[in-house]
Amino acid sequence: MALTLYYHPLSSYCQKALVALYEGGTPFTPRLIDLSQSDDRAALAAVWPLVKFPVLHDSAGDRNVAESSVIIEYLDLRYAGATPLLPANREEALDVRLWDRVFDLHVQSPMQAIVADRLFARQDDMQPQRDALERAWALIDTHLRTSGPWVCGAQFSMADCAAAPALFYGSTLQPISPRYPNLLAYFDRLMARASVERVLREAQPYLQFYPFCDQVPARFLAPASPSPAV
Ligand SMILES: N[C@@H](CCC(=O)N[C@@H](CS)C(=O)NCC(=O)O)C(=O)O
């Protein structure tokens, strides 16, 4: 198999790349990286010295592709599935790139700051980050009033790949209120998409390590194993 994905199932940016791979039905070898293991860190550093995942290695051409958005554009260019994740029309592609940036920079960034604060027990004031998430919810809801069923219209795109983990984790930190019915309906539609459902199912065994696991809705958690018969 030409493609190897360096990733972890719990990582939001890795989930974004996984959604794209599953959307396209693109075969790849998963290379799970546990950052607490020095040999895994070394393996990741060998393909991307910034030691961030996801990274896609393509043995055809011996190329390492980092950055989730670039990975998705690369897949679209070289391993296009039935559905392109970026429109061929450059004007329309601008819209997809814009919303991809909104989810990365205005949802994932504040979300990751809140998670890091909990992870490293800093106990800083995270209200500015929660306010940023609330502003993002308002913006996305307004946009979805006239766009749908996906972020950039009829076609599922890179923007939806970015939206899936951003909204999944972001909404555990700043719940999406009923004031945003378009966003709530989109969230349910997105979580039910086969590619997204698969990514979240594969993350289930690790969700216990998410510092806000107690705020993940029960429907996304693995069913409790039945208690042994007595
Ligand atoms: N802009 C990058 C962000 C990648 C990123 O921050 N990945 C996180 C996981 S979600 C990571 O590698 N964290 C490990 C670390 O910072 O040590 C992308 O889109 O791929």
Tab-separated table of C-alpha atoms in Angstrom, residues 14-180:
chain	number	residue	atom	x	y	z
A	14	CYS	CA	-5.792	13.284	12.642
A	15	GLN	CA	-9.551	12.713	12.693
A	16	LYS	CA	-9.941	15.413	10.046
A	17	ALA	CA	-7.523	13.540	7.740
A	18	LEU	CA	-9.186	10.207	8.558
A	19	VAL	CA	-12.608	11.546	7.534
A	20	ALA	CA	-11.104	12.475	4.146
A	21	LEU	CA	-9.473	9.044	3.718
A	22	TYR	CA	-12.701	7.231	4.605
A	23	GLU	CA	-14.761	9.526	2.359
A	24	GLY	CA	-12.592	8.580	-0.594
A	25	GLY	CA	-12.348	4.895	0.371
A	26	THR	CA	-8.591	5.402	0.012
A	27	PRO	CA	-6.512	2.415	1.185
A	28	PHE	CA	-3.744	3.297	3.655
A	29	THR	CA	-1.658	1.710	6.373
A	30	PRO	CA	-2.408	3.219	9.788
A	31	ARG	CA	0.729	3.925	11.872
A	32	LEU	CA	-0.523	4.719	15.364
A	33	ILE	CA	1.789	7.094	17.214
A	34	ASP	CA	1.837	7.169	21.005
A	35	LEU	CA	3.628	10.427	21.798
A	36	SER	CA	4.541	9.153	25.259
A	37	GLN	CA	6.755	6.508	23.631
A	38	SER	CA	10.184	7.741	22.554
A	39	ASP	CA	10.433	5.337	19.600
A	40	ASP	CA	7.056	6.521	18.290
A	41	ARG	CA	8.093	10.182	18.713
A	42	ALA	CA	11.308	9.400	16.817
A	43	ALA	CA	9.321	7.733	14.026
A	44	LEU	CA	7.092	10.814	13.720
A	45	ALA	CA	10.066	13.196	13.902
A	46	ALA	CA	11.693	11.235	11.075
A	47	VAL	CA	8.812	12.077	8.738
A	48	TRP	CA	8.008	15.555	10.118
A	49	PRO	CA	10.605	17.260	12.316
A	50	LEU	CA	7.939	19.476	13.942
A	51	VAL	CA	6.630	16.240	15.572
A	52	LYS	CA	2.957	17.026	14.909
A	53	PHE	CA	0.452	14.652	13.415
A	54	PRO	CA	-1.195	13.740	11.068
A	55	VAL	CA	1.542	13.040	8.514
A	56	LEU	CA	0.892	11.093	5.341
A	57	HIS	CA	3.791	9.170	3.841
A	58	ASP	CA	3.448	8.309	0.179
A	59	SER	CA	5.920	5.614	-0.840
A	60	ALA	CA	5.153	6.443	-4.471
A	61	GLY	CA	7.572	9.330	-4.786
A	62	ASP	CA	8.818	8.853	-1.201
A	63	ARG	CA	6.993	11.956	-0.032
A	64	ASN	CA	5.919	13.061	3.441
A	65	VAL	CA	2.890	15.330	3.545
A	66	ALA	CA	2.154	17.222	6.777
A	67	GLU	CA	-0.716	19.553	7.782
A	68	SER	CA	-4.224	18.129	7.672
A	69	SER	CA	-5.504	20.549	5.000
A	70	VAL	CA	-2.510	19.894	2.765
A	71	ILE	CA	-2.972	16.140	3.253
A	72	ILE	CA	-6.585	16.454	2.095
A	73	GLU	CA	-5.602	18.554	-0.917
A	74	TYR	CA	-2.877	15.991	-1.708
A	75	LEU	CA	-5.366	13.109	-1.510
A	76	ASP	CA	-7.697	15.029	-3.799
A	77	LEU	CA	-4.894	15.612	-6.274
A	78	ARG	CA	-3.294	12.160	-6.291
A	79	TYR	CA	-5.813	9.704	-4.826
A	80	ALA	CA	-9.183	11.276	-5.621
A	81	GLY	CA	-12.135	9.220	-4.401
A	82	ALA	CA	-15.530	9.226	-6.055
A	83	THR	CA	-16.291	12.583	-4.469
A	84	PRO	CA	-13.767	15.416	-4.739
A	85	LEU	CA	-13.235	17.195	-1.427
A	86	LEU	CA	-12.272	20.421	-3.196
A	87	PRO	CA	-14.271	21.803	-6.090
A	88	ALA	CA	-12.450	22.101	-9.405
A	89	ASN	CA	-13.866	25.623	-9.719
A	90	ARG	CA	-11.303	27.908	-8.041
A	91	GLU	CA	-13.878	30.420	-6.784
A	92	GLU	CA	-15.822	27.624	-5.098
A	93	ALA	CA	-12.575	26.136	-3.750
A	94	LEU	CA	-11.866	29.489	-2.030
A	95	ASP	CA	-15.065	29.075	-0.039
A	96	VAL	CA	-14.069	25.556	1.042
A	97	ARG	CA	-10.620	26.795	2.113
A	98	LEU	CA	-12.173	29.700	4.027
A	99	TRP	CA	-14.455	27.434	6.069
A	100	ASP	CA	-11.636	24.926	6.578
A	101	ARG	CA	-9.656	27.818	8.143
A	102	VAL	CA	-12.648	28.872	10.261
A	103	PHE	CA	-12.900	25.390	11.805
A	104	ASP	CA	-9.144	25.058	12.348
A	105	LEU	CA	-8.335	28.551	13.565
A	106	HIS	CA	-11.551	29.691	15.226
A	107	VAL	CA	-12.849	26.417	16.651
A	108	GLN	CA	-9.892	24.032	17.031
A	109	SER	CA	-7.475	26.679	18.349
A	110	PRO	CA	-9.618	27.881	21.282
A	111	MET	CA	-10.745	24.300	21.889
A	112	GLN	CA	-7.156	23.026	22.090
A	113	ALA	CA	-6.221	25.876	24.444
A	114	ILE	CA	-9.033	24.864	26.824
A	115	VAL	CA	-8.021	21.196	26.625
A	116	ALA	CA	-4.333	22.006	27.219
A	117	ASP	CA	-5.264	24.136	30.224
A	118	ARG	CA	-7.024	21.125	31.786
A	119	LEU	CA	-4.365	18.630	30.683
A	120	PHE	CA	-1.538	20.615	32.256
A	121	ALA	CA	-3.634	21.728	35.268
A	122	ARG	CA	-2.892	25.403	34.580
A	123	GLN	CA	-6.301	26.652	35.689
A	124	ASP	CA	-6.027	29.830	33.602
A	125	ASP	CA	-9.088	31.902	32.757
A	126	MET	CA	-10.430	30.193	29.636
A	127	GLN	CA	-13.470	32.474	29.256
A	128	PRO	CA	-11.958	34.279	26.214
A	129	GLN	CA	-11.610	30.905	24.467
A	130	ARG	CA	-15.178	29.923	25.395
A	131	ASP	CA	-16.383	33.299	24.075
A	132	ALA	CA	-14.470	32.631	20.845
A	133	LEU	CA	-16.274	29.285	20.467
A	134	GLU	CA	-19.615	31.002	21.069
A	135	ARG	CA	-18.795	33.592	18.370
A	136	ALA	CA	-17.885	30.758	16.008
A	137	TRP	CA	-21.199	28.979	16.711
A	138	ALA	CA	-23.091	32.189	15.840
A	139	LEU	CA	-21.096	32.665	12.629
A	140	ILE	CA	-21.525	29.063	11.467
A	141	ASP	CA	-25.226	29.016	12.334
A	142	THR	CA	-25.829	32.177	10.303
A	143	HIS	CA	-23.870	30.741	7.374
A	144	LEU	CA	-25.853	27.482	7.482
A	145	ARG	CA	-29.104	29.410	7.238
A	146	THR	CA	-28.435	29.769	3.503
A	147	SER	CA	-25.955	26.949	2.859
A	148	GLY	CA	-26.492	23.233	3.169
A	149	PRO	CA	-26.801	20.426	3.686
A	150	TRP	CA	-22.984	20.702	3.986
A	151	VAL	CA	-20.880	23.691	4.940
A	152	CYS	CA	-20.231	24.742	1.350
A	153	GLY	CA	-23.468	23.579	-0.208
A	154	ALA	CA	-24.569	20.320	-1.781
A	155	GLN	CA	-21.132	18.685	-1.827
A	156	PHE	CA	-19.393	17.241	1.251
A	157	SER	CA	-15.966	18.917	1.223
A	158	MET	CA	-12.713	19.504	3.085
A	159	ALA	CA	-14.617	22.072	5.166
A	160	ASP	CA	-16.844	19.282	6.510
A	161	CYS	CA	-13.775	17.117	7.245
A	162	ALA	CA	-12.456	20.030	9.338
A	163	ALA	CA	-15.848	20.645	10.939
A	164	ALA	CA	-16.306	17.086	12.237
A	165	PRO	CA	-13.628	16.937	14.976
A	166	ALA	CA	-13.810	20.691	15.613
A	167	LEU	CA	-17.527	20.530	16.410
A	168	PHE	CA	-17.315	17.167	18.159
A	169	TYR	CA	-14.727	18.319	20.710
A	170	GLY	CA	-15.686	22.029	20.681
A	171	SER	CA	-19.283	21.305	21.611
A	172	THR	CA	-18.169	19.335	24.678
A	173	LEU	CA	-16.538	22.560	25.938
A	174	GLN	CA	-19.070	25.160	24.834
A	175	PRO	CA	-22.409	23.410	24.269
A	176	ILE	CA	-24.259	24.520	21.123
A	177	SER	CA	-27.383	26.230	22.376
A	178	PRO	CA	-30.875	25.880	20.820
A	179	ARG	CA	-30.349	29.489	19.651
A	180	TYR	CA	-28.372	27.887	16.799
